[in-house]
Tab-separated table of C-alpha atoms and ligand atoms in Angstrom:
chain	number	residue	atom	x	y	z
A	2	UNK	CA	142.898	42.037	120.585
A	3	UNK	CA	144.818	39.301	122.395
A	4	UNK	CA	143.885	35.962	121.354
A	5	UNK	CA	142.887	34.302	124.451
A	6	UNK	CA	140.107	37.288	124.685
A	7	UNK	CA	139.035	36.691	121.356
A	8	UNK	CA	138.680	33.199	122.732
A	9	UNK	CA	136.592	34.445	125.589
A	10	UNK	CA	134.694	36.200	123.538
A	11	UNK	CA	133.712	33.447	120.900
A	12	UNK	CA	132.960	31.151	123.987
A	13	UNK	CA	130.690	33.429	126.139
A	14	UNK	CA	129.418	36.371	123.697
A	15	UNK	CA	129.911	39.887	123.893
A	16	UNK	CA	127.286	40.576	126.407
A	17	UNK	CA	129.422	38.295	128.613
A	18	UNK	CA	133.005	39.404	127.837
A	19	UNK	CA	133.457	43.520	126.757
A	20	UNK	CA	136.122	45.660	125.484
A	21	UNK	CA	136.977	49.027	124.204
A	22	UNK	CA	134.566	52.026	124.788
A	23	UNK	CA	132.650	49.987	127.758
A	24	UNK	CA	135.679	50.041	129.563
A	25	UNK	CA	136.218	53.871	128.733
A	26	UNK	CA	133.133	54.213	129.975
A	27	UNK	CA	133.571	52.958	133.358
A	28	UNK	CA	135.032	54.417	136.597
A	29	UNK	CA	137.932	53.123	138.104
A	30	UNK	CA	136.014	53.448	141.618
A	31	UNK	CA	133.647	55.823	143.656
A	32	UNK	CA	136.757	57.715	144.476
A	33	UNK	CA	138.611	58.030	141.025
A	34	UNK	CA	136.596	58.931	138.005
A	35	UNK	CA	139.293	57.878	135.037
A	36	UNK	CA	138.184	54.499	133.229
A	37	UNK	CA	139.173	51.495	134.555
A	38	UNK	CA	142.129	49.613	133.025
A	39	UNK	CA	141.928	46.207	131.891
A	40	UNK	CA	142.387	43.853	129.409
A	41	UNK	CA	138.375	42.970	129.012
A	42	UNK	CA	135.766	43.265	131.454
A	43	UNK	CA	133.441	39.729	131.925
A	44	UNK	CA	130.164	40.190	133.704
A	45	UNK	CA	128.985	36.495	134.136
A	46	UNK	CA	125.414	35.831	134.463
A	47	UNK	CA	125.571	32.744	136.463
A	48	UNK	CA	128.240	31.139	138.928
A	49	UNK	CA	128.433	28.234	136.501
A	50	UNK	CA	129.683	30.602	133.672
A	51	UNK	CA	131.874	32.534	136.102
A	52	UNK	CA	133.181	28.855	137.019
A	53	UNK	CA	134.390	28.210	133.132
A	54	UNK	CA	136.012	31.875	132.858
A	55	UNK	CA	138.126	31.156	135.793
A	56	UNK	CA	138.979	27.673	134.629
A	57	UNK	CA	139.929	28.994	131.505
A	58	UNK	CA	141.810	31.988	133.327
A	59	UNK	CA	143.570	29.909	135.720
A	60	UNK	CA	144.968	27.587	132.981
A	61	UNK	CA	146.181	30.747	131.049
A	62	UNK	CA	147.562	32.276	134.298
A	63	UNK	CA	145.386	34.969	133.628
A	64	UNK	CA	145.111	37.680	136.542
A	65	UNK	CA	142.148	38.611	137.485
A	66	UNK	CA	140.509	41.640	139.803
A	67	UNK	CA	136.849	41.295	140.913
A	68	UNK	CA	134.743	44.435	140.776
A	69	UNK	CA	131.441	44.481	143.277
A	70	UNK	CA	130.313	48.655	143.438
A	71	UNK	CA	133.553	49.643	143.318
A	72	UNK	CA	133.400	51.790	147.225
A	73	UNK	CA	136.268	50.117	148.839
A	74	UNK	CA	138.369	52.269	150.727
A	75	UNK	CA	141.716	49.930	150.274
A	76	UNK	CA	142.419	50.190	146.459
A	77	UNK	CA	141.753	46.419	146.866
A	78	UNK	CA	139.945	46.642	143.392
A	79	UNK	CA	142.467	48.760	141.022
A	80	UNK	CA	143.355	46.820	137.845
A	81	UNK	CA	146.442	47.549	135.444
A	82	UNK	CA	146.288	46.805	131.442
A	83	UNK	CA	147.257	43.412	132.627
A	84	UNK	CA	144.265	42.609	134.557
A	85	UNK	CA	140.808	40.737	133.304
A	86	UNK	CA	138.371	42.727	135.418
A	87	UNK	CA	135.176	40.528	136.313
A	88	UNK	CA	132.129	41.962	137.852
A	89	UNK	CA	129.803	40.678	139.560
A	90	UNK	CA	126.803	43.302	138.349
A	91	UNK	CA	125.021	40.808	136.252
A	92	UNK	CA	124.474	38.788	139.221
A	93	UNK	CA	122.035	40.541	141.255
A	94	UNK	CA	118.954	38.668	141.882
A	95	UNK	CA	117.499	38.347	145.420
A	96	UNK	CA	116.537	34.639	145.350
A	97	UNK	CA	114.726	33.737	148.091
A	98	UNK	CA	113.620	35.516	151.547
A	99	UNK	CA	112.951	32.492	154.094
A	100	UNK	CA	110.185	33.770	156.084
A	101	UNK	CA	110.001	31.026	158.489
A	102	UNK	CA	113.535	30.642	158.754
A	103	UNK	CA	114.401	34.278	158.698
A	104	UNK	CA	116.871	34.316	156.201
A	105	UNK	CA	117.413	35.746	152.711
A	106	UNK	CA	119.478	34.442	149.906
A	107	UNK	CA	121.346	36.961	147.283
A	108	UNK	CA	123.223	37.069	144.640
A	109	UNK	CA	126.510	39.090	145.344
A	110	UNK	CA	126.098	41.837	142.754
A	111	UNK	CA	122.692	42.788	144.619
A	112	UNK	CA	122.962	46.466	146.115
A	113	UNK	CA	122.932	46.554	149.826
A	114	UNK	CA	120.047	49.063	149.780
A	115	UNK	CA	117.963	47.359	147.354
A	116	UNK	CA	118.621	44.213	149.766
A	117	UNK	CA	118.224	46.368	152.883
A	118	UNK	CA	114.292	47.761	151.071
A	119	UNK	CA	113.173	43.926	149.645
A	120	UNK	CA	113.645	42.530	153.704
A	121	UNK	CA	111.728	45.698	155.220
A	122	UNK	CA	108.893	45.229	152.514
A	123	UNK	CA	109.071	41.574	153.812
A	124	UNK	CA	108.295	42.267	157.504
A	125	UNK	CA	112.066	41.686	158.043
A	126	UNK	CA	115.291	44.058	159.098
A	127	UNK	CA	118.854	43.577	157.614
A	128	UNK	CA	120.977	45.935	160.077
A	129	UNK	CA	124.136	46.263	157.903
A	130	UNK	CA	124.193	49.872	157.194
A	131	UNK	CA	126.978	51.984	155.646
A	132	UNK	CA	127.394	55.497	153.956
A	133	UNK	CA	127.984	53.709	150.811
A	134	UNK	CA	124.905	51.429	150.818
A	135	UNK	CA	122.963	52.630	147.209
A	136	UNK	CA	126.019	51.471	145.510
A	137	UNK	CA	128.152	48.502	147.626
A	138	UNK	CA	127.276	45.302	146.579
A	139	UNK	CA	126.399	42.210	149.191
A	140	UNK	CA	129.676	40.573	147.672
A	141	UNK	CA	131.579	43.296	148.148
A	142	UNK	CA	130.566	43.362	151.716
A	143	UNK	CA	131.515	40.140	152.514
A	144	UNK	CA	134.796	40.546	150.451
A	145	UNK	CA	135.518	43.308	152.717
A	146	UNK	CA	133.399	41.907	156.227
A	147	UNK	CA	132.111	45.467	155.892
A	148	UNK	CA	131.141	47.129	159.067
A	149	UNK	CA	129.266	50.430	159.536
A	150	UNK	CA	126.892	52.342	162.161
A	151	UNK	CA	124.540	49.433	163.771
A	152	UNK	CA	127.866	46.994	164.319
A	153	UNK	CA	127.780	48.221	168.113
A	154	UNK	CA	124.659	45.934	168.533
A	155	UNK	CA	124.578	43.527	165.496
A	156	UNK	CA	128.176	42.616	164.499
A	157	UNK	CA	130.190	43.181	161.179
A	158	UNK	CA	129.048	41.120	158.268
A	159	UNK	CA	130.506	38.658	159.355
A	160	UNK	CA	127.959	38.044	161.995
A	161	UNK	CA	125.191	37.961	159.418
A	162	UNK	CA	126.440	35.281	157.320
A	163	UNK	CA	125.227	31.836	157.526
A	164	UNK	CA	126.064	30.218	154.178
A	165	UNK	CA	127.973	31.394	150.987
A	166	UNK	CA	128.953	30.275	147.662
A	167	UNK	CA	132.182	30.740	145.732
A	168	UNK	CA	134.218	29.882	143.395
A	169	UNK	CA	137.981	29.128	143.249
A	170	UNK	CA	140.363	30.367	141.124
A	171	UNK	CA	140.454	26.672	139.086
A	172	UNK	CA	136.860	26.938	138.922
A	173	UNK	CA	135.617	24.899	141.422
A	174	UNK	CA	132.446	25.930	143.095
A	175	UNK	CA	132.415	25.866	146.779
A	176	UNK	CA	128.504	26.005	147.985
A	177	UNK	CA	128.086	26.421	151.593
A	178	UNK	CA	124.699	27.576	151.264
A	179	UNK	CA	123.622	26.643	155.163
A	180	UNK	CA	120.965	28.356	156.966
A	181	UNK	CA	121.073	27.254	160.470
A	182	UNK	CA	122.951	29.379	163.233
A	183	UNK	CA	124.575	25.735	164.289
A	184	UNK	CA	126.471	23.819	161.916
A	185	UNK	CA	129.708	22.573	163.591
A	186	UNK	CA	130.307	19.524	160.863
A	187	UNK	CA	134.298	20.467	160.283
A	188	UNK	CA	135.531	23.631	159.258
A	189	UNK	CA	133.463	26.677	158.664
A	190	UNK	CA	134.468	27.265	155.292
A	191	UNK	CA	132.698	30.599	154.420
A	192	UNK	CA	134.857	32.429	156.956
A	193	UNK	CA	137.734	31.928	154.706
A	194	UNK	CA	136.480	34.211	152.161
A	195	UNK	CA	134.856	36.858	154.671
A	196	UNK	CA	137.188	39.832	154.685
A	197	UNK	CA	139.622	38.033	152.172
A	198	UNK	CA	139.096	40.869	149.446
A	199	UNK	CA	138.705	38.577	146.449
A	200	UNK	CA	141.818	36.758	147.173
A	201	UNK	CA	140.925	33.501	147.760
A	202	UNK	CA	137.857	32.867	145.688
A	203	UNK	CA	134.860	34.832	143.938
A	204	UNK	CA	131.562	34.845	146.307
A	205	UNK	CA	128.751	34.587	144.277
A	206	UNK	CA	125.743	33.731	146.631
A	207	UNK	CA	124.890	34.277	150.416
A	208	UNK	CA	122.451	33.691	152.860
A	209	UNK	CA	122.144	36.243	155.520
A	210	UNK	CA	120.134	35.710	158.826
A	211	UNK	CA	117.403	38.294	159.016
A	212	UNK	CA	116.550	40.499	162.197
A	213	UNK	CA	113.015	41.390	163.692
A	214	UNK	CA	111.604	44.634	162.152
A	215	UNK	CA	112.039	47.388	164.791
A	216	UNK	CA	108.873	49.590	165.554
A	217	UNK	CA	110.857	52.447	166.774
A	218	UNK	CA	113.702	54.405	166.356
A	219	UNK	CA	114.906	57.181	168.727
A	220	UNK	CA	117.637	59.254	167.600
A	221	UNK	CA	119.585	62.114	169.313
A	222	UNK	CA	122.789	64.425	168.072
A	223	UNK	CA	124.453	65.788	171.425
A	224	UNK	CA	127.196	68.088	171.924
A	225	UNK	CA	129.572	67.213	174.913
A	226	UNK	CA	132.517	69.068	176.639
A	227	UNK	CA	135.262	66.239	176.660
A	228	UNK	CA	136.210	62.835	175.678
A	229	UNK	CA	136.136	61.301	179.224
A	230	UNK	CA	131.973	62.691	178.534
A	231	UNK	CA	132.369	60.955	175.448
A	232	UNK	CA	132.595	57.649	177.280
A	233	UNK	CA	130.858	58.174	180.237
A	234	UNK	CA	127.717	58.648	177.731
A	235	UNK	CA	128.492	55.400	175.540
A	236	UNK	CA	128.428	53.743	179.024
A	237	UNK	CA	125.181	55.316	180.081
A	238	UNK	CA	123.556	54.727	177.067
A	239	UNK	CA	124.646	51.113	176.840
A	240	UNK	CA	123.425	50.494	180.255
A	241	UNK	CA	120.158	52.427	180.594
A	242	UNK	CA	118.779	51.581	176.927
A	243	UNK	CA	119.961	47.993	176.893
A	244	UNK	CA	119.888	45.828	173.785
A	245	UNK	CA	117.851	49.140	172.176
A	246	UNK	CA	121.522	50.730	171.488
A	247	UNK	CA	122.071	50.627	167.474
A	248	UNK	CA	124.305	53.429	166.863
A	249	UNK	CA	126.769	55.765	168.725
A	250	UNK	CA	128.749	57.845	166.097
A	251	UNK	CA	131.284	60.316	167.633
A	252	UNK	CA	132.361	63.258	165.901
A	253	UNK	CA	135.276	65.401	166.743
A	254	UNK	CA	134.630	69.405	166.911
A	255	UNK	CA	136.700	70.047	163.942
A	256	UNK	CA	134.972	67.544	161.489
A	257	UNK	CA	131.493	69.110	162.835
A	258	UNK	CA	132.609	72.579	162.130
A	259	UNK	CA	134.257	71.781	158.531
A	260	UNK	CA	131.181	70.275	157.149
A	261	UNK	CA	128.800	72.692	158.628
A	262	UNK	CA	130.821	75.823	157.389
A	263	UNK	CA	128.947	78.215	155.067
A	264	UNK	CA	129.584	75.581	151.947
A	265	UNK	CA	128.416	72.439	154.164
A	266	UNK	CA	125.490	71.268	155.828
A	267	UNK	CA	122.910	73.208	157.866
A	268	UNK	CA	124.134	72.699	161.777
A	269	UNK	CA	121.740	70.771	163.545
A	270	UNK	CA	123.268	71.844	166.979
A	271	UNK	CA	125.465	74.902	167.957
A	272	UNK	CA	128.819	74.548	166.247
A	273	UNK	CA	130.635	75.332	169.190
A	274	UNK	CA	131.257	71.779	171.032
A	275	UNK	CA	134.374	70.114	171.095
A	276	UNK	CA	132.531	66.913	170.486
A	277	UNK	CA	129.563	65.379	169.133
A	278	UNK	CA	127.618	62.077	169.333
A	279	UNK	CA	124.546	60.801	167.165
A	280	UNK	CA	123.338	57.806	168.984
A	281	UNK	CA	120.114	55.843	168.293
A	282	UNK	CA	118.052	53.050	169.954
A	283	UNK	CA	115.653	50.803	168.029
A	284	UNK	CA	113.026	48.774	169.587
A	285	UNK	CA	109.662	46.944	169.373
A	286	UNK	CA	107.461	49.383	171.930
A	287	UNK	CA	107.185	52.929	170.042
A	288	UNK	CA	105.682	54.050	173.846
A	289	UNK	CA	108.047	52.833	176.329
A	290	UNK	CA	111.399	53.227	173.932
A	291	UNK	CA	110.747	56.538	173.768
A	292	UNK	CA	110.486	57.241	177.463
A	293	UNK	CA	113.331	54.711	178.315
A	294	UNK	CA	115.336	57.094	175.779
A	295	UNK	CA	113.938	60.423	176.805
A	296	UNK	CA	114.824	59.369	180.332
A	297	UNK	CA	118.843	58.194	179.578
A	298	UNK	CA	119.108	61.571	177.862
A	299	UNK	CA	117.155	63.687	180.686
A	300	UNK	CA	119.625	61.857	183.390
A	301	UNK	CA	122.923	62.476	181.057
A	302	UNK	CA	121.868	66.577	181.065
A	303	UNK	CA	121.175	66.224	185.028
A	304	UNK	CA	124.567	64.741	185.399
A	305	UNK	CA	125.882	67.414	182.919
A	306	UNK	CA	127.505	64.976	180.726
A	307	UNK	CA	125.394	66.118	177.941
A	308	UNK	CA	125.864	69.896	177.032
A	309	UNK	CA	123.136	70.063	174.349
A	310	UNK	CA	121.085	68.079	172.029
A	311	UNK	CA	118.486	67.820	169.365
A	312	UNK	CA	115.782	65.163	168.977
A	313	UNK	CA	114.859	64.746	165.390
A	314	UNK	CA	110.919	64.734	165.317
A	315	UNK	CA	110.161	63.371	161.788
A	316	UNK	CA	112.541	60.821	159.367
A	317	UNK	CA	113.514	64.098	157.313
A	318	UNK	CA	114.989	65.505	160.350
A	319	UNK	CA	116.662	62.164	161.037
A	320	UNK	CA	118.519	62.705	157.819
A	321	UNK	CA	119.415	65.863	158.408
A	322	UNK	CA	120.939	64.938	161.361
A	323	UNK	CA	122.658	61.799	159.832
A	324	UNK	CA	124.012	63.690	156.933
A	325	UNK	CA	126.163	65.517	158.745
A	326	UNK	CA	128.108	62.214	159.731
A	327	UNK	CA	127.345	60.326	156.360
A	328	UNK	CA	127.840	63.361	154.100
A	329	UNK	CA	131.606	64.510	154.378
A	330	UNK	CA	131.876	65.656	150.825
A	331	UNK	CA	132.953	69.320	152.235
A	332	UNK	CA	136.205	67.592	153.473
A	333	UNK	CA	136.775	65.629	150.684
A	334	UNK	CA	137.280	68.448	148.481
A	335	UNK	CA	140.769	69.038	149.789
A	336	UNK	CA	143.731	67.823	147.805
A	337	UNK	CA	145.662	65.850	148.860
A	338	UNK	CA	143.757	63.691	151.629
A	339	UNK	CA	144.318	60.725	153.097
A	340	UNK	CA	142.045	58.689	154.608
A	341	UNK	CA	142.193	56.171	157.389
A	342	UNK	CA	140.054	53.416	159.223
A	343	UNK	CA	141.925	52.646	162.917
A	344	UNK	CA	140.995	50.322	165.652
A	345	UNK	CA	142.283	50.560	169.141
A	346	UNK	CA	141.513	50.180	172.325
A	347	UNK	CA	138.827	53.260	173.782
A	348	UNK	CA	140.694	53.904	176.724
A	349	UNK	CA	143.733	54.902	174.370
A	350	UNK	CA	141.537	56.978	172.031
A	351	UNK	CA	141.909	60.550	173.588
A	352	UNK	CA	145.724	60.786	173.633
A	353	UNK	CA	146.284	58.965	170.438
A	354	UNK	CA	144.355	61.344	168.578
A	355	UNK	CA	146.013	64.434	170.297
A	356	UNK	CA	149.147	62.973	169.471
A	357	UNK	CA	148.731	62.024	165.805
A	358	UNK	CA	147.203	65.547	165.419
A	359	UNK	CA	149.840	67.537	166.715
A	360	UNK	CA	152.134	65.219	164.821
A	361	UNK	CA	150.160	66.190	161.661
A	362	UNK	CA	150.212	69.929	162.332
A	363	UNK	CA	153.598	70.235	163.524
A	364	UNK	CA	154.639	68.170	160.244
A	365	UNK	CA	152.305	70.607	157.744
A	366	UNK	CA	151.439	73.885	159.415
A	367	UNK	CA	147.823	74.575	158.370
A	368	UNK	CA	146.954	70.848	158.239
A	369	UNK	CA	143.899	69.387	159.467
A	370	UNK	CA	143.545	66.064	160.933
A	371	UNK	CA	139.479	64.981	161.105
A	372	UNK	CA	138.253	62.783	162.990
A	373	UNK	CA	135.037	60.805	163.243
A	374	UNK	CA	134.408	56.892	164.939
A	375	UNK	CA	132.026	54.250	165.369
A	376	UNK	CA	133.569	54.342	168.987
A	377	UNK	CA	131.774	51.440	170.321
A	378	UNK	CA	133.557	49.289	167.999
A	379	UNK	CA	136.958	50.736	168.715
A	380	UNK	CA	137.103	51.854	165.129
A	381	UNK	CA	138.297	55.934	164.450
A	382	UNK	CA	138.178	57.250	160.634
A	383	UNK	CA	140.490	60.034	160.337
A	384	UNK	CA	141.014	62.533	157.075
A	385	UNK	CA	144.353	64.319	157.065
A	386	UNK	CA	144.216	66.991	154.881
A	387	UNK	CA	148.152	68.525	154.793
A	388	UNK	CA	146.590	71.598	152.835
A	389	UNK	CA	149.625	71.722	150.789
A	390	UNK	CA	151.469	69.731	149.066
A	391	UNK	CA	150.699	66.159	147.117
A	392	UNK	CA	150.129	62.614	147.260
A	393	UNK	CA	153.832	61.834	148.084
A	394	UNK	CA	153.292	63.135	151.181
A	395	UNK	CA	151.184	59.839	152.104
A	396	UNK	CA	153.951	58.023	153.028
A	397	UNK	CA	154.935	60.223	155.768
A	398	UNK	CA	151.024	60.631	156.641
A	399	UNK	CA	150.977	56.817	157.267
A	400	UNK	CA	153.760	56.871	159.895
A	401	UNK	CA	152.458	59.563	161.779
A	402	UNK	CA	148.827	58.101	162.118
A	403	UNK	CA	149.724	53.753	162.065
A	404	UNK	CA	153.289	54.387	164.167
A	405	UNK	CA	151.653	54.712	167.662
A	406	UNK	CA	149.176	51.802	166.713
A	407	UNK	CA	151.422	48.894	167.574
A	408	UNK	CA	152.361	49.769	171.268
A	409	UNK	CA	148.660	50.165	171.988
A	410	UNK	CA	146.803	47.078	170.606
A	411	UNK	CA	145.705	48.560	167.730
A	412	UNK	CA	144.889	47.784	163.964
A	413	UNK	CA	145.500	49.648	160.759
A	414	UNK	CA	142.524	48.530	159.182
A	415	UNK	CA	139.166	48.265	161.194
A	416	UNK	CA	136.774	47.766	158.865
A	417	UNK	CA	137.954	48.606	155.430
A	418	UNK	CA	140.704	45.886	154.691
A	419	UNK	CA	144.344	45.915	153.856
A	420	UNK	CA	144.036	46.032	149.978
A	421	UNK	CA	146.711	47.698	148.099
A	422	UNK	CA	147.072	50.297	150.199
A	423	UNK	CA	148.580	49.157	153.951
A	424	UNK	CA	150.507	45.968	152.581
A	425	UNK	CA	153.331	47.806	153.943
A	426	UNK	CA	151.748	48.111	157.202
A	427	UNK	CA	150.237	44.582	157.527
A	428	UNK	CA	153.196	43.331	160.122
A	429	UNK	CA	152.384	46.341	162.278
A	430	UNK	CA	148.905	44.213	163.740
A	431	UNK	CA	149.778	40.936	161.986
A	432	UNK	CA	152.386	38.343	163.654
A	433	UNK	CA	155.010	36.717	161.420
A	434	UNK	CA	152.954	33.707	161.979
A	435	UNK	CA	149.754	34.666	161.293
A	436	UNK	CA	151.021	36.477	157.969
A	437	UNK	CA	152.641	33.111	156.922
A	438	UNK	CA	149.603	31.164	157.188
A	439	UNK	CA	147.725	33.636	155.317
A	440	UNK	CA	149.962	32.986	152.772
A	441	UNK	CA	149.257	29.391	152.746
A	442	UNK	CA	145.706	29.658	152.461
A	443	UNK	CA	146.711	31.663	149.576
A	444	UNK	CA	149.230	29.164	148.297
A	445	UNK	CA	146.822	26.110	148.407
A	446	UNK	CA	143.295	27.780	147.346
A	447	UNK	CA	144.878	30.240	144.328
A	448	UNK	CA	148.629	28.491	143.471
A	449	UNK	CA	149.081	30.506	140.370
A	450	UNK	CA	148.363	33.625	142.318
A	451	UNK	CA	145.480	34.888	139.504
A	452	UNK	CA	142.749	36.332	142.148
A	453	UNK	CA	143.484	39.766	142.827
A	454	UNK	CA	147.242	39.326	143.200
A	455	UNK	CA	149.358	41.633	145.418
A	456	UNK	CA	146.289	42.523	147.414
A	457	UNK	CA	146.933	42.391	151.259
A	458	UNK	CA	150.710	40.627	150.906
B	150	FAD	C1	130.628	57.091	151.349
B	150	FAD	C2	131.064	55.692	152.204
B	150	FAD	C3	131.183	54.732	153.101
B	150	FAD	C4	131.412	53.876	153.609
B	150	FAD	N1	131.452	53.544	155.095
B	150	FAD	C5	131.658	52.327	155.231
B	150	FAD	C6	131.684	51.931	156.627
B	150	FAD	O1	131.193	52.304	157.789
B	150	FAD	N2	131.994	50.753	157.219
B	150	FAD	C7	132.794	49.705	155.900
B	150	FAD	O2	132.855	48.645	156.300
B	150	FAD	N3	132.766	50.296	154.847
B	150	FAD	C8	132.740	51.385	154.728
B	150	FAD	N4	132.611	52.142	152.880
B	150	FAD	C9	133.799	51.150	152.138
B	150	FAD	C10	133.127	50.363	151.166
B	150	FAD	O3	131.478	50.763	150.578
B	150	FAD	C11	132.766	48.590	151.721
B	150	FAD	O4	134.204	47.904	151.800
B	150	FAD	C12	132.063	47.926	151.020
B	150	FAD	O5	131.700	46.682	151.941
B	150	FAD	C13	132.529	47.726	149.493
B	150	FAD	O6	131.845	47.010	148.735
B	150	FAD	P1	131.795	47.373	147.233
B	150	FAD	O7	130.812	46.262	146.620
B	150	FAD	O8	131.868	48.596	146.709
B	150	FAD	O9	133.186	46.238	146.931
B	150	FAD	P2	134.251	46.648	145.718
B	150	FAD	O10	134.892	47.975	146.024
B	150	FAD	O11	134.085	46.691	144.320
B	150	FAD	O12	135.456	45.413	146.276
B	150	FAD	C14	136.059	45.565	147.534
B	150	FAD	C15	137.164	44.568	147.432
B	150	FAD	O13	136.364	43.547	147.504
B	150	FAD	C16	136.522	42.630	146.640
B	150	FAD	N5	135.139	41.813	146.076
B	150	FAD	C17	134.030	42.379	145.591
B	150	FAD	N6	133.396	42.141	145.496
B	150	FAD	C18	133.408	40.668	145.479
B	150	FAD	C19	132.874	39.192	145.146
B	150	FAD	N7	131.802	38.811	145.227
B	150	FAD	N8	133.595	38.270	145.497
B	150	FAD	C20	135.036	38.273	146.031
B	150	FAD	N9	135.688	39.616	145.945
B	150	FAD	C21	135.051	40.537	145.740
B	150	FAD	C22	137.174	43.151	145.750
B	150	FAD	O14	138.230	42.542	144.521
B	150	FAD	C23	137.802	44.287	146.187
B	150	FAD	O15	139.256	43.745	146.891
B	150	FAD	C24	132.428	53.375	152.692
B	150	FAD	C25	132.662	53.589	151.510
B	150	FAD	C26	131.947	54.945	151.087
B	150	FAD	C27	132.089	55.022	149.978
């Protein structure tokens, strides 16, 4: 065992600094069951302890990768035997709910779903929600500026955070634990760490703003004939339901068919439609909200925008609708499979997807490109399955998917970040001057390049 690791064990104890079997029993990520590669796994209990650990690593030039719930989709938490992994899993307390101000103070390792439940038990609502809710952490959500299904109404993680504490590479604790919406006293330093994928500091605590609990929820899964109807229905929902519209998730027909085939989920709606949308409204008056929702759907039927619909009558039925959108395991069984998270103006989406699907099918006959998206946010997720070959096809697939984005004002990352996976494409959607400024921030905050080195650029 390296002397440096022995010294860390003697300084911080074997509960905090772990090696050997502990590492071999820990999966590399949600996507990769192989054991993590690292010199050691460090699990600090407090910000002060983390600060001391980072100071020692910085002085020794020891490279680090931070682990939250390991559900990230951009390979930003990958480690090698040269890394020390720092996990936030022992810093997971909910420290305070301020019922008067409507805020919650949470340690970085808290699991999103636990936070959602605690908030609901206290009569509030925390709107960040994504399929990985049972495993992802608040620190990871902040470090990736996570999005998810309610962004159309409430915004991304950045929009919820009022205060944040982080530890810099040299151990300096930056505590911006602000609780109020307005605070223009100089630079808003928390923004540096939100979406920085662990490259500028390790987030230890956040204060997030809570929303009032909603008292009603109406959901529908609808089938539509073409993409113009998908956008017409989006605008109709926005106009007619106003601020109640909380989710608008589109699924291309081939995705719906793939996840509801004989080995998949029970289809809540006939499998014949070219497009499907799950839409959800929440509000504060169950009776009038339901009337508005049903009248809005009725109008869409009368105007022949929507061809068919299922309206769940219970929470269980609602879940059986959402599982079609969130449970894409039947597609993940394809190997190789390349997952994408792009954003682009809605007006270009139909032709962009048609071109990408054509490019994929011409390159690999028999291939499939499944598409879902949070289209109100301009965000599409593509799942490219060449149906033959191996990982070596990834580069070609990237060219087909990312290539056209520059000319139509798109981004290679809508919500998952750049990580190790998309570095080569950063300059496709960020200018050289933007990248230079990002690099100088990195150099200023982490001059020895010990925090997630190689992530983003
Ligand atoms: C089924 C599924 C559905 C998903 N759906 C969505 C979705 O709808 N929207 C969306 O945005 N994402 C989605 N994701 C991706 C993922 O859940 C998010 O990126 C999430 O925010 C990652 O949190 P994590 O705790 O798992 O972070 P990790 O995967 O552990 O880490 C991600 C990055 O953040 C860094 N990091 C983690 N914790 C900290 C910290 N405390 N301080 C500094 N850096 C840190 C890591 O080093 C790494 O760079 C989904 C993933 C899955 C598996």
